[in-house]
Short mmCIF file of C-alpha atoms and ligand atoms in Angstrom, two decimals:
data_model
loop_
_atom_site.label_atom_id
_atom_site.label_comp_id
_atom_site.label_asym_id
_atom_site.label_seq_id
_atom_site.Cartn_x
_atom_site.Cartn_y
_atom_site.Cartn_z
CA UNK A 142 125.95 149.47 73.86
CA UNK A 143 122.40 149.89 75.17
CA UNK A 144 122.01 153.32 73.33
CA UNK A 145 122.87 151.84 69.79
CA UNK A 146 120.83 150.78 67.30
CA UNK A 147 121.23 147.56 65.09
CA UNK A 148 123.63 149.08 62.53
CA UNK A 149 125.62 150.77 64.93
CA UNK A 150 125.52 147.78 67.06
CA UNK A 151 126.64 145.49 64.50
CA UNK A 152 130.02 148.28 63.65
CA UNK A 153 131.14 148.17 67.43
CA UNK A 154 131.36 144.36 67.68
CA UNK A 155 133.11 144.41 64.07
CA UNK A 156 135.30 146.93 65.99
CA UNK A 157 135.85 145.40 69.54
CA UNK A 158 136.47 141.73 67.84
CA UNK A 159 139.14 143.40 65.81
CA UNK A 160 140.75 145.60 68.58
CA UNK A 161 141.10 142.29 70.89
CA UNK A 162 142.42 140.31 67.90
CA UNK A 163 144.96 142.61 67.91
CA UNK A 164 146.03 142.82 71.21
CA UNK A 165 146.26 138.88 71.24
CA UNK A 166 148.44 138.78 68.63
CA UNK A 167 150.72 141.47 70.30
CA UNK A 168 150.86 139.11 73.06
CA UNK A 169 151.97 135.97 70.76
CA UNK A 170 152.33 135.70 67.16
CA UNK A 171 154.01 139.42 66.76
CA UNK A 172 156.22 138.98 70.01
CA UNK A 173 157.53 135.28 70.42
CA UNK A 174 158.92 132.73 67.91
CA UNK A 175 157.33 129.37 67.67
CA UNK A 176 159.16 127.50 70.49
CA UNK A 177 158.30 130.35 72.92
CA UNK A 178 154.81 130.16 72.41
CA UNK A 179 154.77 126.23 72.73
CA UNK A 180 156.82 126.41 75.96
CA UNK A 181 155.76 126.15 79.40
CA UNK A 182 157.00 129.50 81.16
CA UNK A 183 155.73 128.28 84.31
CA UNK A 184 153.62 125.52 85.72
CA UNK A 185 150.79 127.09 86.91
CA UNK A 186 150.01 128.33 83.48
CA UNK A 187 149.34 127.27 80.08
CA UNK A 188 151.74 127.43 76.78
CA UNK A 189 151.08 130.74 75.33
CA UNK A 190 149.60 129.12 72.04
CA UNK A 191 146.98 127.20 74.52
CA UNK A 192 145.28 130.68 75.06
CA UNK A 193 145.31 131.67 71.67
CA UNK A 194 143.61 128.62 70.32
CA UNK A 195 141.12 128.24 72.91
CA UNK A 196 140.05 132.67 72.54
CA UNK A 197 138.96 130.99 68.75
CA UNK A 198 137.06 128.04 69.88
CA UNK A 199 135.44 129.68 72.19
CA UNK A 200 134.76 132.17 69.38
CA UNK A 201 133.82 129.15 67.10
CA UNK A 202 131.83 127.59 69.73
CA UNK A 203 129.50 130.87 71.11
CA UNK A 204 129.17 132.70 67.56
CA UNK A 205 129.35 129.74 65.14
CA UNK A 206 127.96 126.44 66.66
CA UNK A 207 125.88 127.78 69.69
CA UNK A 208 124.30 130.80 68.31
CA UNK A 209 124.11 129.65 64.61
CA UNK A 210 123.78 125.58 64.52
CA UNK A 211 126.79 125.20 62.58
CA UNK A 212 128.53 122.31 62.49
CA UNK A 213 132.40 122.27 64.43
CA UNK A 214 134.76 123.18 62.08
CA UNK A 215 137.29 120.83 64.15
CA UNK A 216 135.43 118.23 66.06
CA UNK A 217 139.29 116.75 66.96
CA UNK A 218 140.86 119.69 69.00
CA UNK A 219 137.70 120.22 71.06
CA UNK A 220 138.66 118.47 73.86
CA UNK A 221 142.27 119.93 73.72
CA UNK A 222 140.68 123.40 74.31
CA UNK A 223 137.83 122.61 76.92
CA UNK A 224 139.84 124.00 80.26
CA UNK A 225 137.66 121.52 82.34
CA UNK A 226 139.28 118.50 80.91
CA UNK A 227 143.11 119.52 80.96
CA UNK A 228 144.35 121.15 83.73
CA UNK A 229 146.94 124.08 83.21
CA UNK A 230 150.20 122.01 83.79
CA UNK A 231 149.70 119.33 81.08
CA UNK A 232 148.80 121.39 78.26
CA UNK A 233 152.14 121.21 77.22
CA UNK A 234 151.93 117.30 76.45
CA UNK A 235 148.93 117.76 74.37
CA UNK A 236 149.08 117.63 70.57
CA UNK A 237 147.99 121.48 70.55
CA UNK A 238 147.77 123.53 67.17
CA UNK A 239 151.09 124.88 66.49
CA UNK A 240 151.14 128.31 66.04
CA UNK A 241 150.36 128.93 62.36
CA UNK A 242 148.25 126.08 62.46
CA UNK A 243 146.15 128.08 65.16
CA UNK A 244 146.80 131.08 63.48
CA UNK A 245 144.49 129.42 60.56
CA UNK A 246 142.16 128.51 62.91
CA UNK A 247 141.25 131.70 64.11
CA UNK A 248 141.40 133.57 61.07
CA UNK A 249 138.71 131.28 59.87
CA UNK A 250 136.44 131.30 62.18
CA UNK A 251 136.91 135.38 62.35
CA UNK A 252 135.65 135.67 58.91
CA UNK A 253 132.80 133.63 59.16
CA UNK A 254 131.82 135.32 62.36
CA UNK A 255 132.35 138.29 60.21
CA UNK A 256 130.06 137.09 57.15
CA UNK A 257 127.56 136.10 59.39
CA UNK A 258 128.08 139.52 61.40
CA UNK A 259 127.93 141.64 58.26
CA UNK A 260 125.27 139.96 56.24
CA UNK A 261 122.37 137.87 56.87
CA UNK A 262 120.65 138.44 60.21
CA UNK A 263 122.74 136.41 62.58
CA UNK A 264 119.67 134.37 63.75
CA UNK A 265 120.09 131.01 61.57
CA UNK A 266 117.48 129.44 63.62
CA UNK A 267 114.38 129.70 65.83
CA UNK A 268 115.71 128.05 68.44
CA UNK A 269 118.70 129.19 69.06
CA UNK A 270 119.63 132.92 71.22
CA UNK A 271 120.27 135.70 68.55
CA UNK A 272 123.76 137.21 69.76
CA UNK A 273 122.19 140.41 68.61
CA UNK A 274 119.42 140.05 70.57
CA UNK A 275 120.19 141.54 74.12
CA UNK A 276 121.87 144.10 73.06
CA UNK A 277 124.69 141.66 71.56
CA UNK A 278 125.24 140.15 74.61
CA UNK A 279 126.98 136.80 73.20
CA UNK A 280 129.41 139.04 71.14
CA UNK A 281 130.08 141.13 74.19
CA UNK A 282 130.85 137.94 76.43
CA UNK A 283 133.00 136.48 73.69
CA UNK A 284 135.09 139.78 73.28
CA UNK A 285 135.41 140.20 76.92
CA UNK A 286 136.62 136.38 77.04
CA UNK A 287 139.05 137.38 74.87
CA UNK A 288 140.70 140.36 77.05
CA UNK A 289 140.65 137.87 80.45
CA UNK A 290 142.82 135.29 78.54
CA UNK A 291 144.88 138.30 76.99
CA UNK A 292 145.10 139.32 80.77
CA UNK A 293 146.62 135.74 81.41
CA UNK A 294 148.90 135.79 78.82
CA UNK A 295 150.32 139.33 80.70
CA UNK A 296 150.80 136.72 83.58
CA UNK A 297 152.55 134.03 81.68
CA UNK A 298 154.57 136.84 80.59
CA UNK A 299 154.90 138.14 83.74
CA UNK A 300 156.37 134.76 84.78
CA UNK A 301 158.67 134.39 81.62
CA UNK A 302 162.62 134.81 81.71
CA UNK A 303 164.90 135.56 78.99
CA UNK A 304 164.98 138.47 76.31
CA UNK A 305 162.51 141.16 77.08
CA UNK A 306 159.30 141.33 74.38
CA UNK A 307 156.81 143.98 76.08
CA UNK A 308 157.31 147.74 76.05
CA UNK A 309 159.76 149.10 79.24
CA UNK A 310 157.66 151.64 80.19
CA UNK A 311 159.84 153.61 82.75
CA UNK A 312 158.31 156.74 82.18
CA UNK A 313 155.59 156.91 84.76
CA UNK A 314 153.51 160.54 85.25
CA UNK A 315 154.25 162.60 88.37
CA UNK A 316 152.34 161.63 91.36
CA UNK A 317 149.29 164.08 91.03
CA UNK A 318 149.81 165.53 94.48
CA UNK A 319 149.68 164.21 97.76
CA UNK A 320 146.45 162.19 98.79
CA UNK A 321 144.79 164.44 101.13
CA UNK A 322 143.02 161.68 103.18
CA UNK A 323 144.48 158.07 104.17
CA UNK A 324 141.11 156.84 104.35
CA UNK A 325 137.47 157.49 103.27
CA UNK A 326 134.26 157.66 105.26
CA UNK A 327 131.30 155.51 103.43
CA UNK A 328 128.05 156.17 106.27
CA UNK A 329 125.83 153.42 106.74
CA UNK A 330 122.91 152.49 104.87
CA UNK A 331 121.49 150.22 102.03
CA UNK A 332 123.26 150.55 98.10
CA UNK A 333 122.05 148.41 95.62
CA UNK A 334 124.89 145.62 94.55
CA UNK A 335 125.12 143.96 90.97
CA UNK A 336 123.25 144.97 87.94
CA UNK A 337 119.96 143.37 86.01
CA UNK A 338 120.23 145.54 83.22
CA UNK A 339 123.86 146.65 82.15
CA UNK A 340 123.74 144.51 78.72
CA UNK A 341 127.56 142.82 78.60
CA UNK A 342 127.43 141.93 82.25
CA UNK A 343 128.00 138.44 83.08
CA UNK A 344 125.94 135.97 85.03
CA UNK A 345 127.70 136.28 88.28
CA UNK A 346 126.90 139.90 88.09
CA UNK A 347 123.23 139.74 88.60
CA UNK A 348 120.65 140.22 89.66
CA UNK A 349 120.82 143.84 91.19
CA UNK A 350 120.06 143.03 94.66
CA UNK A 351 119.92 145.78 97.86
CA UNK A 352 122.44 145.23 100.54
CA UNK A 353 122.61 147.08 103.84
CA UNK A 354 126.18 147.83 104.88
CA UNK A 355 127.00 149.04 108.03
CA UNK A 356 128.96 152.19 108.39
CA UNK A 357 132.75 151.69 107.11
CA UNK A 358 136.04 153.17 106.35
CA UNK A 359 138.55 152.37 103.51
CA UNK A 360 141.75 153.65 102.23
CA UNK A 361 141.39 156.32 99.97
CA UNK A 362 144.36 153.99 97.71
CA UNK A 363 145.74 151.11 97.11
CA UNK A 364 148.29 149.76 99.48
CA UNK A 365 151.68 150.84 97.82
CA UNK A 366 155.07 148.73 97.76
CA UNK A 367 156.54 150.80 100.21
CA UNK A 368 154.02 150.45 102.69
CA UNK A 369 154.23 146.89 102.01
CA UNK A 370 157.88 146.86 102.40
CA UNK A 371 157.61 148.38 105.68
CA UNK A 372 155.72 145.06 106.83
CA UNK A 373 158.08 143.06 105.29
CA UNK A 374 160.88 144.43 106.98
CA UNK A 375 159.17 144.66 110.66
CA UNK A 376 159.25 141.14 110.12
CA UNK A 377 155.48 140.39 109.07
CA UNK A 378 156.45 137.21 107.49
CA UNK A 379 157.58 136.01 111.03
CA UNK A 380 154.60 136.89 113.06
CA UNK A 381 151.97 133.89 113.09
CA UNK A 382 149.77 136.11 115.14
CA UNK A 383 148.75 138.16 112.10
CA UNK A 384 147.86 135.49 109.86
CA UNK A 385 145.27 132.82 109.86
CA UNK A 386 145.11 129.32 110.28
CA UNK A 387 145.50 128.80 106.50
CA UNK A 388 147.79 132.21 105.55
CA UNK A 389 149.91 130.48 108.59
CA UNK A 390 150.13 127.42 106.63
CA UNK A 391 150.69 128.59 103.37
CA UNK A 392 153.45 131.08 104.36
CA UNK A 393 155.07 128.23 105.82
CA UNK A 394 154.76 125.10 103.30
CA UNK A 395 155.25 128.17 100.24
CA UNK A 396 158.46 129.80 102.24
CA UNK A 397 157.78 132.96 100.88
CA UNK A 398 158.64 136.02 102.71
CA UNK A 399 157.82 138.74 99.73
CA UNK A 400 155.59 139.55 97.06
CA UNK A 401 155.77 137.63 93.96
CA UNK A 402 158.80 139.10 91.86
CA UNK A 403 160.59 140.80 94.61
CA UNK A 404 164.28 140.44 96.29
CA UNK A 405 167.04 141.96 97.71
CA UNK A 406 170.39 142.93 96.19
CA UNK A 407 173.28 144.27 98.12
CA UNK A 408 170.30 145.92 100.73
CA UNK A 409 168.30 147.33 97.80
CA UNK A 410 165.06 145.99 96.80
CA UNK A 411 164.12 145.01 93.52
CA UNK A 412 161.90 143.52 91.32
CA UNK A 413 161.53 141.60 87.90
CA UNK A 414 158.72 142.80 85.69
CA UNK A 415 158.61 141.59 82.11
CA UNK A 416 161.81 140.11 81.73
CA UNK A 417 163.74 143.34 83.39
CA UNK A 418 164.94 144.09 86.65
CA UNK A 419 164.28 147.41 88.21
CA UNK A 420 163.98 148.97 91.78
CA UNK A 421 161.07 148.59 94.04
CA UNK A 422 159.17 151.90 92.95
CA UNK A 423 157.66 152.90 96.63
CA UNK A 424 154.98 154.86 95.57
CA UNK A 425 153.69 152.39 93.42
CA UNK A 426 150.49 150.10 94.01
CA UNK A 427 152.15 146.74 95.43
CA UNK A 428 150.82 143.72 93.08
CA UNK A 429 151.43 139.53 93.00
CA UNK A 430 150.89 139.64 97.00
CA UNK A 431 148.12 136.59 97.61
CA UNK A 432 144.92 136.79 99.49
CA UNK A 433 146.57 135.76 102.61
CA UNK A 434 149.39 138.64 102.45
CA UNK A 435 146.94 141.23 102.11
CA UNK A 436 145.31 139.65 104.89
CA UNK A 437 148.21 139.55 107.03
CA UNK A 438 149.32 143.17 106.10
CA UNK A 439 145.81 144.23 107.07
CA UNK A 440 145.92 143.00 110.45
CA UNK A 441 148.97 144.47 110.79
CA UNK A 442 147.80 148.08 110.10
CA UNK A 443 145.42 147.03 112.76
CA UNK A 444 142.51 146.71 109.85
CA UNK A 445 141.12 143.98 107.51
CA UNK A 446 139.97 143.85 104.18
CA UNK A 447 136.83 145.30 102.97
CA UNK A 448 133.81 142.94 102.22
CA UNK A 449 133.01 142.43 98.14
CA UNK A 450 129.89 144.96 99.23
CA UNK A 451 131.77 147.70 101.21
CA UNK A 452 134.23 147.40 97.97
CA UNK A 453 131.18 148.12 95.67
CA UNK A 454 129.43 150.52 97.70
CA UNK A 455 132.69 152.73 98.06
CA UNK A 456 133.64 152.10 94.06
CA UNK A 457 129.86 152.69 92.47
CA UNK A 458 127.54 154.32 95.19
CA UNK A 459 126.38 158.24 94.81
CA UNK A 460 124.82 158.81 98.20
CA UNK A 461 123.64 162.09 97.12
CA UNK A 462 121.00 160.37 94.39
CA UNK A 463 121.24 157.13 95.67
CA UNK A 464 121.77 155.39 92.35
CA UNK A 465 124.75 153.26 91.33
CA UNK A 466 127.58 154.35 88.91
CA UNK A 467 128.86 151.93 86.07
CA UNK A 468 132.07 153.37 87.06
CA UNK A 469 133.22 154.99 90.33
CA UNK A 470 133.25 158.70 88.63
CA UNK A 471 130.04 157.96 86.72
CA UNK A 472 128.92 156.64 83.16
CA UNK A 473 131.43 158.06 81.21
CA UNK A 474 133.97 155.30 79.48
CA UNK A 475 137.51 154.95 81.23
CA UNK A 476 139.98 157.24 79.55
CA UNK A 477 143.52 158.25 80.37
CA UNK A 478 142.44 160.77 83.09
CA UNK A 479 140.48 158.49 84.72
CA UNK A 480 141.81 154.74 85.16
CA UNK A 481 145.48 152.87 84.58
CA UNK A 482 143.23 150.60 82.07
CA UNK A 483 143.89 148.51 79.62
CA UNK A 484 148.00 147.58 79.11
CA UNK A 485 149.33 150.79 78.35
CA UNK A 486 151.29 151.09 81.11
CA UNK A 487 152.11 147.53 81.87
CA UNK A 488 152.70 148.71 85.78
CA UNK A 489 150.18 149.85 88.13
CA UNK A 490 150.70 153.66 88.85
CA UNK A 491 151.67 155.93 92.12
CA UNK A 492 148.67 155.84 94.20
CA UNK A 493 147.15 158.98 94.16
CA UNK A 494 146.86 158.78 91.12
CA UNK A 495 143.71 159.69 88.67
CA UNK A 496 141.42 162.30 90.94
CA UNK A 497 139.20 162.98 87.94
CA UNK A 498 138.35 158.90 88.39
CA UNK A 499 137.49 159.27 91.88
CA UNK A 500 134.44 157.52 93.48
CA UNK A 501 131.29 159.79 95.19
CA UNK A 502 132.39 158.41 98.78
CA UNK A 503 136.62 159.99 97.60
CA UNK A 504 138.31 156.77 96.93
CA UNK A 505 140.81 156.80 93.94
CA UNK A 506 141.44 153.88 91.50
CA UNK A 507 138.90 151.90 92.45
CA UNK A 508 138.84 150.68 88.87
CA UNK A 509 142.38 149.86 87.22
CA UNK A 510 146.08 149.63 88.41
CA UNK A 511 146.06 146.20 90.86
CA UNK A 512 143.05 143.84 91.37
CA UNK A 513 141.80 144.22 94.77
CA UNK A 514 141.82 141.20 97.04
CA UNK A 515 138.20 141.22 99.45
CA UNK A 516 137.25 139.16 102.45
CA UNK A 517 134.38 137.62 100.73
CA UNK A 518 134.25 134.21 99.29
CA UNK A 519 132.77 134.02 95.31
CA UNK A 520 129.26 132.78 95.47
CA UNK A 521 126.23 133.42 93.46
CA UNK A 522 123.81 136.72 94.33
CA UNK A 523 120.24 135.66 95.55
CA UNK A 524 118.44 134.65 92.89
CA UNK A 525 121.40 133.83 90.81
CA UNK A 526 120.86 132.02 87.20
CA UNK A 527 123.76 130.58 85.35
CA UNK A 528 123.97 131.99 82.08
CA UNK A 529 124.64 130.87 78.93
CA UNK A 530 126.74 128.39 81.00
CA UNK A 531 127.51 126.91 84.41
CA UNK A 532 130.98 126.52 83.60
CA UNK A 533 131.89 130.70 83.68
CA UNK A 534 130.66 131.09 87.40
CA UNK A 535 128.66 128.35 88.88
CA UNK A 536 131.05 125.55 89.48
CA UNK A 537 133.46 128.15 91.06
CA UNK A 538 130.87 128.25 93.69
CA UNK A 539 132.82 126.12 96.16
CA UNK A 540 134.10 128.21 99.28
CA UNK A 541 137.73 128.00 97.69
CA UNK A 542 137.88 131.14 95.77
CA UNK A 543 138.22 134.95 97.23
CA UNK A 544 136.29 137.46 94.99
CA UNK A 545 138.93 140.48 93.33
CA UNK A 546 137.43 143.80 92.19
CA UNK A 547 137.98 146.46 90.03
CA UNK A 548 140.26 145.31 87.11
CA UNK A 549 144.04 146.19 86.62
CA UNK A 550 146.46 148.22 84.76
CA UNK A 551 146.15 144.81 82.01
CA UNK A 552 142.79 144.92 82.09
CA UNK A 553 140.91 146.02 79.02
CA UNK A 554 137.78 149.04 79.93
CA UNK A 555 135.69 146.54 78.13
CA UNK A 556 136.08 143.80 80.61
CA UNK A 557 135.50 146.29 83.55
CA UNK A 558 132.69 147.74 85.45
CA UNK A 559 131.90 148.21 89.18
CA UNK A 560 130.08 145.52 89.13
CA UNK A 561 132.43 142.88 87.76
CA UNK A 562 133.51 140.27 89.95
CA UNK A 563 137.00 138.25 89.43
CA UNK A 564 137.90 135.64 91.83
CA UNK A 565 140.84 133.44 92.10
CA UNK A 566 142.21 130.53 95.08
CA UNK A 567 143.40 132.73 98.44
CA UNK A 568 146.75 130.99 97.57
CA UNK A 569 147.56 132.77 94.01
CA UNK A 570 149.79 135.62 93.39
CA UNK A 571 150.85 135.38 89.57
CA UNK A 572 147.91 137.83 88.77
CA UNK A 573 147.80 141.09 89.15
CA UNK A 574 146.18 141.25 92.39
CA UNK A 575 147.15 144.20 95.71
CA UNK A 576 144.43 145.39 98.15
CA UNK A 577 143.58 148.21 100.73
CA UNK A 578 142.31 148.08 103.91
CA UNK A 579 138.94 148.67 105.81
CA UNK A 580 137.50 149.29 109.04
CA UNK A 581 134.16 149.74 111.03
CA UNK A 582 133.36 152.84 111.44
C1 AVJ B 632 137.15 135.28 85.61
C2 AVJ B 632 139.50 135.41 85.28
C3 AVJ B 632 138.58 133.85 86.86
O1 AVJ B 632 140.47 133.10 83.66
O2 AVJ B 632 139.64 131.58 84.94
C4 AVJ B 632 138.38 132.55 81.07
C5 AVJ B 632 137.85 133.97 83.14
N1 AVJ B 632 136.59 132.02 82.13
N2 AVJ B 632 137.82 131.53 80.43
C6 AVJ B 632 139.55 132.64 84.33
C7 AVJ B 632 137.61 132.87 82.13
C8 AVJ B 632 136.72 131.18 81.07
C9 AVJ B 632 138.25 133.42 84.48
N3 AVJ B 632 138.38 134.48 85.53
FE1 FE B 633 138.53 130.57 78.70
#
């Protein structure tokens, strides 16, 4: 977005508001019947509907009220919406929007965000930010707001039983050939972590700081299901020696003794995905495993995990001009060649997969097919600034979340970069979160 000008500018939020409406919708209204998207699939998420109402007052509340001085179009549902006030597992008792009702909603405040997008320059008053100002920065945080609760709704999916509603998507490409090297080398030496200037970056993202990290290795790809399995089965669940204190503690109160989604039939191992069973596919990335698995499983391979800035420095670093990419093969937008982005394949891929998207250090799908889990807990960059509001990142900054990087297969390219940071309690495994493993070098 930084190369366009105002016209052009104006077109691509039109068209990036639109595409994510789209995809919501795919996700609710055009999928599930009314009772479906009112139910509660699973406690640690919302009804479906939730999401979708909230996306629009967020909408209403960023490009209408905030950015405008408009007055709320429904001062009543406010507080339904605000995720602060209701926790995830009593949003089902609230008096939310049914779904047409919501559906109203959001098609209303769409086309006044539209009018006002379209029309009269979006500035209403002095005193308020422009969202075109900044290279449209309060459009791009809404659209990419949109995407991370579309991601949810994958998860909520994900989590869902009964008659399948997402695409099977069986068919997965070839493995491109084996990976050549288990692991890649990244020297020591400084790289320069976060961004100040990439113009849809979030708060947590800046500023651009310089980091020395010491000299490292990391697998070239994400740590598959069968290599997974293999720790499963050498009895890795049994062993309190490769867990912490609190993995120990949660692999005992939790009784789990598998990723997320997985079990054993008649000595074959499966999994459900999307309402279907299928077999374990080996090759594949492994995903729902929680911070403290991937832990575990790293100290089993006699590694750990890599820091957030090893994970950075391997994804965005080009040693050779010692400048950062947005993404690991360069500037260049994801495409097909390049990432398992944004929910065509609704399953990570083989890893291996993607050498056109490697990184400069070697390392292949940095960006796409499984969140990756890293040792470091989420906490602001020196000389951090919330911004537009503490409630994205700041009051996160607790010691109780585990930063993720580089997206997933459900994540859209627009709510991507090397530099985004997700983060999530060391205890989840609904989202779409694997992991490989690091050493010193
Ligand atoms: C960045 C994915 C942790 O879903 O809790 C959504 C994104 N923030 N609405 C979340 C978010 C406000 C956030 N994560
Ligand atoms: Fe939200």
């Amino acid at each position: 977005v930084r190369t366009l000008d105002e016209h052009a500018l104006r077109q691509h939020v039109a068209d990036e508001l639109e595409r994510v409406r789209e995809r919501s919708a795919g996700l609710t209204t055009a999928v599930l019947d009314e009772d479906e998207l009112l139910a509660q699939h699973s406690r640690l998420m919302s009804p479906l509907v939730w999401d979708l109402a909230h996306v629009g007052n967020y909408e209403e509340l960023w490009l209408l009220r905030e950015t405008r001085g408009d007055a709320a179009m429904r001062p009543d549902i406010d507080d339904l919406y605000d995720a602060f006030e209701h926790p995830r597992d009593t949003r089902p008792s609230l008096p939310l929007l049914r779904p047409d009702e919501a559906g109203d909603y959001l098609a209303l405040v769409r086309r006044k965000v539209l009018d006002a997008l379209g029309t009269t320059p979006v500035t209403a008053r002095e005193d308020r930010p422009d969202p075109l100002r900044d290279h449209g920065f309060v459009f791009g945080m809404v659209i990419q707001h949109e995407h991370q609760h579309d991601e949810t709704m994958l998860a909520t999916h994900q989590l869902r039983r009964g008659t399948p509603v997402l695409p099977a998507t069986d068919d997965l490409p070839a493995p491109a050939g084996p990976v050549v090297a288990a692991e890649v080398l990244v020297p020591a030496g400084p790289f320069v972590q976060g961004t100040t200037d990439d113009p849809w970056s979030l708060d947590n993202e800046r500023p651009a700081h310089t980091v020395d990290v010491g000299a490292f290795a990391i697998d070239t790809t994400p740590v598959t299901n069968a290599a997974y399995l293999a720790f499963v089965e050498a009895g890795g669940y049994d062993d309190p020696r490769l867990w912490t204190t609190a993995g120990w503690r949660w692999r005992c109160e939790s009784g789990k003794r598998a990723p997320a989604f997985w079990f054993r039939d008649a000595g074959t191992w499966l999994r459900r995905r999307f309402a279907r069973v299928e077999e374990l596919p080996g090759a594949e990335a492994v995903q729902h495993v929680c911070f403290h698995e991937a832990q575990a499983y790293a100290r089993w391979v006699g590694r750990r995990l890599p820091t957030e800035a090893e994970w950075e420095k391997a994804a965005s670093w080009d040693p050779v001009t010692a400048t950062k990419r947005r993404f690991p093969w360069g500037e260049e937008a994801p495409d097909e060649q390049r990432a398992n982005l944004g929910q065509t394949r609704f399953r990570p891929t083989v890893a291996g997969s993607y050498p056109a998207g490697a990184s400069a250090y070697g390392a292949l799908q940095m960006v796409g097919d499984v969140w990756e889990w890293t040792s470091t807990v989420f906490t602001g960059y020196p000389g951090f600034r919330p911004f537009p509001y503490p409630e994205y990142s700041e009051v996160f900054f607790d010691d109780g979340y585990r930063v993720l990087r580089g997206g997933c297969w459900a994540t859209d390219p627009q709510a991507v970069r090397t530099t985004f940071r997700n983060w999530d309690h060391p205890i989840r495994r609904q989202v779409f979160s694997g992991f490989r493993t690091a050493r010193d070098a």
